[in-house]
mmCIF file of C-alpha atoms (C1' of nucleotides) in Angstrom:
data_model
loop_
_atom_site.group_PDB
_atom_site.id
_atom_site.type_symbol
_atom_site.label_atom_id
_atom_site.label_comp_id
_atom_site.label_asym_id
_atom_site.label_seq_id
_atom_site.Cartn_x
_atom_site.Cartn_y
_atom_site.Cartn_z
ATOM 1 C CA UNK A 688 159.433 -61.110 -1.643
ATOM 2 C CA UNK A 689 160.180 -61.230 1.533
ATOM 3 C CA UNK A 690 160.935 -63.645 4.026
ATOM 4 C CA UNK A 691 162.288 -63.943 7.450
ATOM 5 C CA UNK A 692 164.585 -60.382 8.194
ATOM 6 C CA UNK A 693 163.015 -58.613 5.429
ATOM 7 C CA UNK A 694 159.206 -59.567 6.577
ATOM 8 C CA UNK A 695 161.161 -57.662 10.194
ATOM 9 C CA UNK A 696 162.455 -55.175 8.619
ATOM 10 C CA UNK A 697 158.633 -54.377 7.344
ATOM 11 C CA UNK A 698 156.929 -54.400 10.038
ATOM 12 C CA UNK A 699 158.824 -51.988 11.501
ATOM 13 C CA UNK A 700 158.114 -49.635 8.884
ATOM 14 C CA UNK A 701 154.590 -48.989 11.162
ATOM 15 C CA UNK A 702 156.911 -47.897 14.047
ATOM 16 C CA UNK A 703 155.502 -44.678 13.398
ATOM 17 C CA UNK A 704 151.969 -45.009 13.681
ATOM 18 C CA UNK A 705 152.821 -46.976 17.314
ATOM 19 C CA UNK A 706 150.406 -44.738 19.841
ATOM 20 C CA UNK A 707 148.210 -43.648 17.737
ATOM 21 C CA UNK A 708 144.614 -43.665 16.930
ATOM 22 C CA UNK A 709 143.459 -45.130 13.490
ATOM 23 C CA UNK A 710 140.456 -42.926 12.527
ATOM 24 C CA UNK A 711 139.581 -44.409 9.273
ATOM 25 C CA UNK A 712 140.044 -47.143 7.568
ATOM 26 C CA UNK A 713 139.814 -47.475 3.672
ATOM 27 C CA UNK A 714 139.966 -50.785 2.387
ATOM 28 C CA UNK A 715 138.781 -52.798 -1.085
ATOM 29 C CA UNK A 716 136.862 -55.535 -0.081
ATOM 30 C CA UNK A 717 137.083 -57.915 -3.062
ATOM 31 C CA UNK A 718 141.317 -57.619 -2.992
ATOM 32 C CA UNK A 719 142.472 -61.445 -2.649
ATOM 33 C CA UNK A 720 144.073 -60.728 0.128
ATOM 34 C CA UNK A 721 140.972 -60.715 2.522
ATOM 35 C CA UNK A 722 139.869 -63.977 1.142
ATOM 36 C CA UNK A 723 140.844 -65.034 5.426
ATOM 37 C CA UNK A 724 139.118 -62.809 6.719
ATOM 38 C CA UNK A 725 136.170 -60.602 6.420
ATOM 39 C CA UNK A 726 136.855 -56.947 5.507
ATOM 40 C CA UNK A 727 134.280 -55.480 6.903
ATOM 41 C CA UNK A 728 134.482 -56.208 10.524
ATOM 42 C CA UNK A 729 137.976 -54.783 10.146
ATOM 43 C CA UNK A 730 136.540 -51.825 8.198
ATOM 44 C CA UNK A 731 134.179 -51.660 11.385
ATOM 45 C CA UNK A 732 136.012 -52.298 14.682
ATOM 46 C CA UNK A 733 138.915 -50.898 13.957
ATOM 47 C CA UNK A 734 138.396 -46.853 13.867
ATOM 48 C CA UNK A 735 138.761 -45.008 16.692
ATOM 49 C CA UNK A 736 141.718 -47.873 18.354
ATOM 50 C CA UNK A 737 145.063 -47.569 19.208
ATOM 51 C CA UNK A 738 147.567 -49.406 17.534
ATOM 52 C CA UNK A 739 150.140 -50.412 20.475
ATOM 53 C CA UNK A 740 152.446 -52.691 19.091
ATOM 54 C CA UNK A 741 153.561 -55.279 16.399
ATOM 55 C CA UNK A 742 155.164 -58.753 16.066
ATOM 56 C CA UNK A 743 157.200 -60.519 13.251
ATOM 57 C CA UNK A 744 157.774 -64.696 13.683
ATOM 58 C CA UNK A 745 158.557 -66.576 10.766
ATOM 59 C CA UNK A 746 156.404 -64.212 7.433
ATOM 60 C CA UNK A 747 153.846 -63.874 9.140
ATOM 61 C CA UNK A 748 152.894 -60.042 10.841
ATOM 62 C CA UNK A 749 150.594 -58.915 13.760
ATOM 63 C CA UNK A 750 149.775 -55.268 14.997
ATOM 64 C CA UNK A 751 147.468 -54.977 17.799
ATOM 65 C CA UNK A 752 145.143 -52.554 18.586
ATOM 66 C CA UNK A 753 142.970 -51.315 21.819
ATOM 67 C CA UNK A 754 139.466 -50.322 20.978
ATOM 68 C CA UNK A 755 138.004 -47.236 22.643
ATOM 69 C CA UNK A 756 135.590 -49.032 23.933
ATOM 70 C CA UNK A 757 135.454 -49.425 28.171
ATOM 71 C CA UNK A 758 136.652 -53.248 28.041
ATOM 72 C CA UNK A 759 139.688 -52.459 26.168
ATOM 73 C CA UNK A 760 139.555 -54.388 23.784
ATOM 74 C CA UNK A 761 142.224 -56.291 22.049
ATOM 75 C CA UNK A 762 142.131 -56.448 18.456
ATOM 76 C CA UNK A 763 144.632 -58.421 16.091
ATOM 77 C CA UNK A 764 146.099 -57.452 12.329
ATOM 78 C CA UNK A 765 147.606 -60.180 10.353
ATOM 79 C CA UNK A 766 149.925 -59.452 7.731
ATOM 80 C CA UNK A 767 151.519 -61.681 4.973
ATOM 81 C CA UNK A 768 153.124 -60.366 2.884
ATOM 82 C CA UNK A 769 153.169 -63.037 -0.172
ATOM 83 C CA UNK A 770 155.866 -61.845 -3.201
ATOM 84 C CA UNK A 771 155.377 -58.768 -3.599
ATOM 85 C CA UNK A 772 153.630 -56.997 -0.337
ATOM 86 C CA UNK A 773 155.284 -53.445 1.225
ATOM 87 C CA UNK A 774 153.637 -51.764 4.549
ATOM 88 C CA UNK A 775 154.525 -47.926 3.951
ATOM 89 C CA UNK A 776 153.835 -45.025 5.606
ATOM 90 C CA UNK A 777 152.271 -41.531 4.114
ATOM 91 C CA UNK A 778 151.621 -38.360 5.019
ATOM 92 C CA UNK A 779 147.458 -37.853 5.772
ATOM 93 C CA UNK A 780 145.631 -37.107 2.765
ATOM 94 C CA UNK A 781 146.818 -38.920 -0.430
ATOM 95 C CA UNK A 782 144.579 -41.028 -2.194
ATOM 96 C CA UNK A 783 145.010 -44.342 -2.349
ATOM 97 C CA UNK A 784 147.314 -46.649 -5.462
ATOM 98 C CA UNK A 785 145.568 -48.921 -7.276
ATOM 99 C CA UNK A 786 147.937 -52.088 -5.387
ATOM 100 C CA UNK A 787 146.331 -50.456 -2.274
ATOM 101 C CA UNK A 788 144.648 -52.947 -0.378
ATOM 102 C CA UNK A 789 144.807 -51.633 3.932
ATOM 103 C CA UNK A 790 144.912 -47.879 4.865
ATOM 104 C CA UNK A 791 144.825 -46.806 8.658
ATOM 105 C CA UNK A 792 145.108 -43.172 8.438
ATOM 106 C CA UNK A 793 145.753 -41.306 11.686
ATOM 107 C CA UNK A 794 144.799 -37.716 12.254
ATOM 108 C CA UNK A 795 147.863 -35.958 13.682
ATOM 109 C CA UNK A 796 147.444 -35.931 18.015
ATOM 110 C CA UNK A 797 145.603 -32.297 18.951
ATOM 111 C CA UNK A 798 148.564 -30.786 21.254
ATOM 112 C CA UNK A 799 150.870 -32.475 18.424
ATOM 113 C CA UNK A 800 151.949 -29.201 16.228
ATOM 114 C CA UNK A 801 154.320 -31.012 14.348
ATOM 115 C CA UNK A 802 152.758 -33.820 12.694
ATOM 116 C CA UNK A 803 149.789 -33.677 10.126
ATOM 117 C CA UNK A 804 148.773 -36.973 10.994
ATOM 118 C CA UNK A 805 149.640 -40.559 8.440
ATOM 119 C CA UNK A 806 148.249 -43.336 6.598
ATOM 120 C CA UNK A 807 149.488 -46.549 7.338
ATOM 121 C CA UNK A 808 149.421 -48.345 3.986
ATOM 122 C CA UNK A 809 149.309 -52.578 2.679
ATOM 123 C CA UNK A 810 149.771 -52.432 -0.231
ATOM 124 C CA UNK A 811 150.257 -55.951 -3.083
ATOM 125 C CA UNK A 812 150.072 -56.253 -6.277
ATOM 126 C CA UNK A 813 149.919 -59.037 -6.801
ATOM 127 C CA UNK A 814 147.904 -60.451 -4.379
ATOM 128 C CA UNK A 815 149.481 -63.368 -2.496
ATOM 129 C CA UNK A 816 149.298 -61.283 1.054
ATOM 130 C CA UNK A 817 146.765 -62.349 3.427
ATOM 131 C CA UNK A 818 145.156 -60.004 5.554
ATOM 132 C CA UNK A 819 143.915 -61.183 8.914
ATOM 133 C CA UNK A 820 141.810 -60.093 11.482
ATOM 134 C CA UNK A 821 140.546 -61.521 15.523
ATOM 135 C CA UNK A 822 138.792 -59.820 17.990
ATOM 136 C CA UNK A 823 140.176 -60.941 22.091
ATOM 137 C CA UNK A 824 142.197 -61.077 24.554
ATOM 138 C CA UNK A 825 144.871 -63.119 23.194
ATOM 139 C CA UNK A 826 146.464 -63.633 19.221
ATOM 140 C CA UNK A 827 144.997 -65.542 17.088
ATOM 141 C CA UNK A 828 145.321 -69.085 17.208
ATOM 142 C CA UNK A 829 147.022 -69.017 13.619
ATOM 143 C CA UNK A 830 149.487 -66.836 15.472
ATOM 144 C CA UNK A 831 150.361 -69.261 18.472
ATOM 145 C CA UNK A 832 150.801 -71.840 16.218
ATOM 146 C CA UNK A 833 154.027 -70.183 14.324
ATOM 147 C CA UNK A 834 156.259 -73.568 14.228
ATOM 148 C CA UNK A 835 159.471 -72.006 17.104
ATOM 149 C CA UNK A 836 161.870 -69.701 15.397
ATOM 150 C CA UNK A 837 165.124 -71.196 14.249
ATOM 151 C CA UNK A 838 166.801 -68.855 16.623
ATOM 152 C CA UNK A 839 165.470 -70.038 19.385
ATOM 153 C CA UNK A 840 165.976 -73.337 21.960
ATOM 154 C CA UNK A 841 163.584 -75.054 21.012
ATOM 155 C CA UNK A 842 165.442 -75.692 17.437
ATOM 156 C CA UNK A 843 167.572 -78.392 18.312
ATOM 157 C CA UNK A 844 169.951 -80.868 16.473
ATOM 158 C CA UNK A 845 167.205 -83.321 17.546
ATOM 159 C CA UNK A 846 164.185 -81.708 16.031
ATOM 160 C CA UNK A 847 165.616 -81.169 12.585
ATOM 161 C CA UNK A 848 167.431 -85.028 12.313
ATOM 162 C CA UNK A 849 163.566 -86.130 13.177
ATOM 163 C CA UNK A 850 162.421 -83.747 10.749
ATOM 164 C CA UNK A 851 164.339 -84.594 7.796
ATOM 165 C CA UNK A 852 164.616 -88.753 8.807
ATOM 166 C CA UNK A 853 160.298 -88.185 7.965
ATOM 167 C CA UNK A 854 161.379 -86.093 4.130
ATOM 168 C CA UNK A 855 163.886 -89.069 4.221
ATOM 169 C CA UNK A 856 163.211 -88.700 0.088
ATOM 170 C CA UNK A 857 162.202 -85.153 -0.645
ATOM 171 C CA UNK A 858 165.698 -82.735 -1.582
ATOM 172 C CA UNK A 859 166.936 -80.832 1.184
ATOM 173 C CA UNK A 860 165.837 -78.172 -1.129
ATOM 174 C CA UNK A 861 162.261 -78.828 -0.483
ATOM 175 C CA UNK A 862 162.426 -79.753 2.956
ATOM 176 C CA UNK A 863 164.117 -76.469 3.955
ATOM 177 C CA UNK A 864 160.714 -74.126 2.995
ATOM 178 C CA UNK A 865 158.803 -75.711 4.686
ATOM 179 C CA UNK A 866 157.299 -73.156 7.156
ATOM 180 C CA UNK A 867 156.054 -76.362 9.408
ATOM 181 C CA UNK A 868 159.510 -76.450 10.872
ATOM 182 C CA UNK A 869 161.987 -73.886 9.039
ATOM 183 C CA UNK A 870 159.807 -70.221 9.890
ATOM 184 C CA UNK A 871 161.110 -67.581 7.549
ATOM 185 C CA UNK A 872 162.888 -69.511 5.207
ATOM 186 C CA UNK A 873 162.715 -68.939 1.931
ATOM 187 C CA UNK A 874 163.865 -69.713 -1.190
ATOM 188 C CA UNK A 875 167.294 -67.719 -0.914
ATOM 189 C CA UNK A 876 167.653 -68.196 2.445
ATOM 190 C CA UNK A 877 167.717 -72.006 1.608
ATOM 191 C CA UNK A 878 169.921 -70.777 -1.130
ATOM 192 C CA UNK A 879 172.122 -69.553 1.421
ATOM 193 C CA UNK A 880 172.097 -72.003 4.158
ATOM 194 C CA UNK A 881 172.955 -74.727 1.567
ATOM 195 C CA UNK A 882 175.641 -73.306 -0.021
ATOM 196 C CA UNK A 883 177.217 -72.973 3.898
ATOM 197 C CA UNK A 884 176.688 -76.095 5.039
ATOM 198 C CA UNK A 885 178.565 -76.963 1.454
ATOM 199 C CA UNK A 886 175.666 -79.281 1.019
ATOM 200 C CA UNK A 887 173.804 -79.805 -2.256
ATOM 201 C CA UNK A 888 170.229 -79.058 -2.516
ATOM 202 C CA UNK A 889 169.237 -82.212 -4.154
ATOM 203 C CA UNK A 890 170.332 -84.589 -1.502
ATOM 204 C CA UNK A 891 167.589 -86.516 0.096
ATOM 205 C CA UNK A 892 167.022 -85.728 3.353
ATOM 206 C CA UNK A 893 167.202 -89.574 4.555
ATOM 207 C CA UNK A 894 171.153 -89.589 3.620
ATOM 208 C CA UNK A 895 172.587 -86.851 5.539
ATOM 209 C CA UNK A 896 175.309 -88.470 8.443
ATOM 210 C CA UNK A 897 174.992 -87.031 11.570
ATOM 211 C CA UNK A 898 177.845 -84.206 11.082
ATOM 212 C CA UNK A 899 175.459 -83.210 8.407
ATOM 213 C CA UNK A 900 172.497 -82.441 9.836
ATOM 214 C CA UNK A 901 174.831 -80.604 12.527
ATOM 215 C CA UNK A 902 176.254 -78.149 10.015
ATOM 216 C CA UNK A 903 172.368 -77.727 8.635
ATOM 217 C CA UNK A 904 171.557 -77.415 11.873
ATOM 218 C CA UNK A 905 173.828 -74.425 12.421
ATOM 219 C CA UNK A 906 174.664 -73.215 9.417
ATOM 220 C CA UNK A 907 170.201 -72.469 9.570
ATOM 221 C CA UNK A 908 170.426 -70.778 12.956
ATOM 222 C CA UNK A 909 173.900 -68.657 11.614
ATOM 223 C CA UNK A 910 172.155 -67.586 8.261
ATOM 224 C CA UNK A 911 168.542 -66.682 10.400
ATOM 225 C CA UNK A 912 170.678 -64.179 12.552
ATOM 226 C CA UNK A 913 172.539 -62.818 10.748
ATOM 227 C CA UNK A 914 169.862 -61.739 8.235
ATOM 228 C CA UNK A 915 167.220 -60.839 10.950
ATOM 229 C CA UNK A 916 170.383 -58.235 12.391
ATOM 230 C CA UNK A 917 171.768 -56.745 8.774
ATOM 231 C CA UNK A 918 168.469 -56.498 7.441
ATOM 232 C CA UNK A 919 165.758 -56.446 10.243
ATOM 233 C CA UNK A 920 167.383 -54.132 11.922
ATOM 234 C CA UNK A 921 167.824 -51.611 9.212
ATOM 235 C CA UNK A 922 166.999 -48.271 9.401
ATOM 236 C CA UNK A 923 167.478 -47.347 5.931
ATOM 237 C CA UNK A 924 164.711 -46.492 3.259
ATOM 238 C CA UNK A 925 165.031 -49.962 1.822
ATOM 239 C CA UNK A 926 166.087 -53.009 3.079
ATOM 240 C CA UNK A 927 169.923 -53.909 2.406
ATOM 241 C CA UNK A 928 171.527 -56.849 0.529
ATOM 242 C CA UNK A 929 174.175 -59.361 2.853
ATOM 243 C CA UNK A 930 177.558 -57.998 2.331
ATOM 244 C CA UNK A 931 179.087 -60.248 -1.328
ATOM 245 C CA UNK A 932 180.290 -62.693 1.098
ATOM 246 C CA UNK A 933 177.504 -64.174 0.914
ATOM 247 C CA UNK A 934 176.180 -66.060 -2.144
ATOM 248 C CA UNK A 935 172.640 -63.992 -2.149
ATOM 249 C CA UNK A 936 175.243 -60.925 -3.853
ATOM 250 C CA UNK A 937 175.749 -63.894 -6.804
ATOM 251 C CA UNK A 938 173.326 -66.016 -6.985
ATOM 252 C CA UNK A 939 171.159 -64.231 -10.019
ATOM 253 C CA UNK A 940 174.688 -62.574 -11.755
ATOM 254 C CA UNK A 941 175.120 -63.700 -15.143
ATOM 255 C CA UNK A 942 177.808 -66.540 -15.013
ATOM 256 C CA UNK A 943 178.474 -65.500 -11.430
ATOM 257 C CA UNK A 944 180.628 -66.816 -9.368
ATOM 258 C CA UNK A 945 181.170 -69.192 -5.671
ATOM 259 C CA UNK A 946 182.161 -66.112 -3.374
ATOM 260 C CA UNK A 947 184.443 -68.824 -1.837
ATOM 261 C CA UNK A 948 185.515 -71.432 -4.471
ATOM 262 C CA UNK A 949 185.489 -68.392 -7.233
ATOM 263 C CA UNK A 950 183.920 -71.856 -9.872
ATOM 264 C CA UNK A 951 181.189 -70.871 -11.730
ATOM 265 C CA UNK A 952 177.359 -71.637 -9.448
ATOM 266 C CA UNK A 953 174.534 -73.258 -10.916
ATOM 267 C CA UNK A 954 170.837 -73.250 -11.640
ATOM 268 C CA UNK A 955 168.293 -75.337 -11.370
ATOM 269 C CA UNK A 956 165.032 -76.215 -10.395
ATOM 270 C CA UNK A 957 164.826 -77.864 -7.331
ATOM 271 C CA UNK A 958 162.004 -78.065 -5.301
ATOM 272 C CA UNK A 959 160.103 -76.201 -7.544
ATOM 273 C CA UNK A 960 162.285 -73.558 -7.041
ATOM 274 C CA UNK A 961 164.740 -71.920 -9.011
ATOM 275 C CA UNK A 962 168.136 -73.309 -6.939
ATOM 276 C CA UNK A 963 171.708 -71.289 -7.393
ATOM 277 C CA UNK A 964 174.444 -73.619 -6.021
ATOM 278 C CA UNK A 965 178.449 -74.166 -6.149
ATOM 279 C CA UNK A 966 178.674 -77.129 -7.256
ATOM 280 C CA UNK A 967 182.571 -77.288 -6.139
ATOM 281 C CA UNK A 968 181.705 -77.279 -2.873
ATOM 282 C CA UNK A 969 177.757 -79.082 -3.376
ATOM 283 C CA UNK A 970 178.510 -82.351 -4.061
ATOM 284 C CA UNK A 971 175.390 -84.635 -4.836
ATOM 285 C CA UNK A 972 176.809 -87.839 -4.010
ATOM 286 C CA UNK A 973 177.254 -88.699 -0.531
ATOM 287 C CA UNK A 974 179.930 -87.989 1.078
ATOM 288 C "C1'" DT B 220 155.001 -64.271 -27.186
ATOM 289 C "C1'" DC B 221 157.587 -66.544 -23.958
ATOM 290 C "C1'" DC B 222 159.500 -66.951 -19.625
ATOM 291 C "C1'" DT B 223 160.792 -65.351 -15.144
ATOM 292 C "C1'" DA B 224 159.783 -63.876 -9.882
ATOM 293 C "C1'" DT B 225 163.013 -64.018 -2.185
ATOM 294 C "C1'" DG B 226 155.330 -68.255 -1.563
ATOM 295 C "C1'" DT B 227 151.342 -70.519 0.101
ATOM 296 C "C1'" DT B 228 148.224 -73.832 -0.967
ATOM 297 C "C1'" DG B 229 144.343 -77.738 -2.756
ATOM 298 C "C1'" DT B 230 144.467 -81.553 -5.469
ATOM 299 C "C1'" DA B 231 146.844 -85.580 -7.202
ATOM 300 C "C1'" DT B 232 149.614 -89.587 -7.158
ATOM 301 C "C1'" DG B 233 151.959 -93.263 -4.965
ATOM 302 C "C1'" DA C 805 147.232 -91.333 6.552
ATOM 303 C "C1'" DC C 806 151.379 -89.295 4.955
ATOM 304 C "C1'" DA C 807 154.635 -88.325 2.326
ATOM 305 C "C1'" DT C 808 155.253 -86.394 -2.451
ATOM 306 C "C1'" DA C 809 155.258 -82.512 -6.951
ATOM 307 C "C1'" DC C 810 152.712 -79.466 -8.888
ATOM 308 C "C1'" DA C 811 149.401 -76.559 -10.696
ATOM 309 C "C1'" DA C 812 146.644 -72.425 -9.924
ATOM 310 C "C1'" DC C 813 146.755 -67.967 -7.622
ATOM 311 C "C1'" DA C 814 147.653 -62.724 -9.890
ATOM 312 C "C1'" DT C 815 150.598 -59.371 -11.907
ATOM 313 C "C1'" DA C 816 154.601 -56.946 -13.570
ATOM 314 C "C1'" DG C 817 159.200 -56.693 -16.194
ATOM 315 C "C1'" DG C 818 162.681 -59.055 -19.595
#
DNA sequence: TCCTATGTTGTATG
DNA sequence: ACATACAACATAGG
């Protein structure tokens, strides 16, 4: 159930495969995760290619391969984890499990005495994830079209302000989930941001004062940067959770209390998603 | 049985 | 055309 920082964490799970050639591709072509690409093309073209690098942006990942042909054709594998997608590395030679949709087998390099090779596995039992495949010198258009990161200089107060103005009647919670402007923000990050900014998730976007917009912008950047550092850069077997001082740790607790006010948290569906907030610090009435 | 789930998208409505 | 709301997708677990 990954958002910005968890996607970065998951992307790095395949790092052991960097610099290694894919010998065989195993996939289950009927899986819904292949709706947006041709699995047969992927299975035909990828074998023989070397995994060279990867990147994450928003909730997307892009893995770049170099084909073995004379032209060194660049191959691009895009992955989205949906709600339940995972990337793992397994020892070579294991059979595919039920929810494994794409397996890239990498044999041991001939010179390597201490490696038996590995399989890079993309699995997703709920199949909301997506696989995309692209061939050519440049990254695919969909990748280039991802909105600038909320941690980048292009994510300015003015940009946020204009976006909120165009969505004036929508609740804040719904708008924070819009990837076209808040790439990588998902349900828990949106709640975390609004809690820190002391803004009620049901507030209409058009009702915010300039000071409130500034606060929303600042907390968006802060939460994303901190989450990337705490979760995205972790090397633990599972991705870590943020500290107890974050709303995150209390949002699902029965009778959960706001870590700042120590007063009860509330939950309701706002913007179509279960939302948690602290009524003591996030007021619905305009300030 | 019914409800929930850290996501996206197609469709209906205004 | 644009903004908004919500069902649908597929599966497991409480």
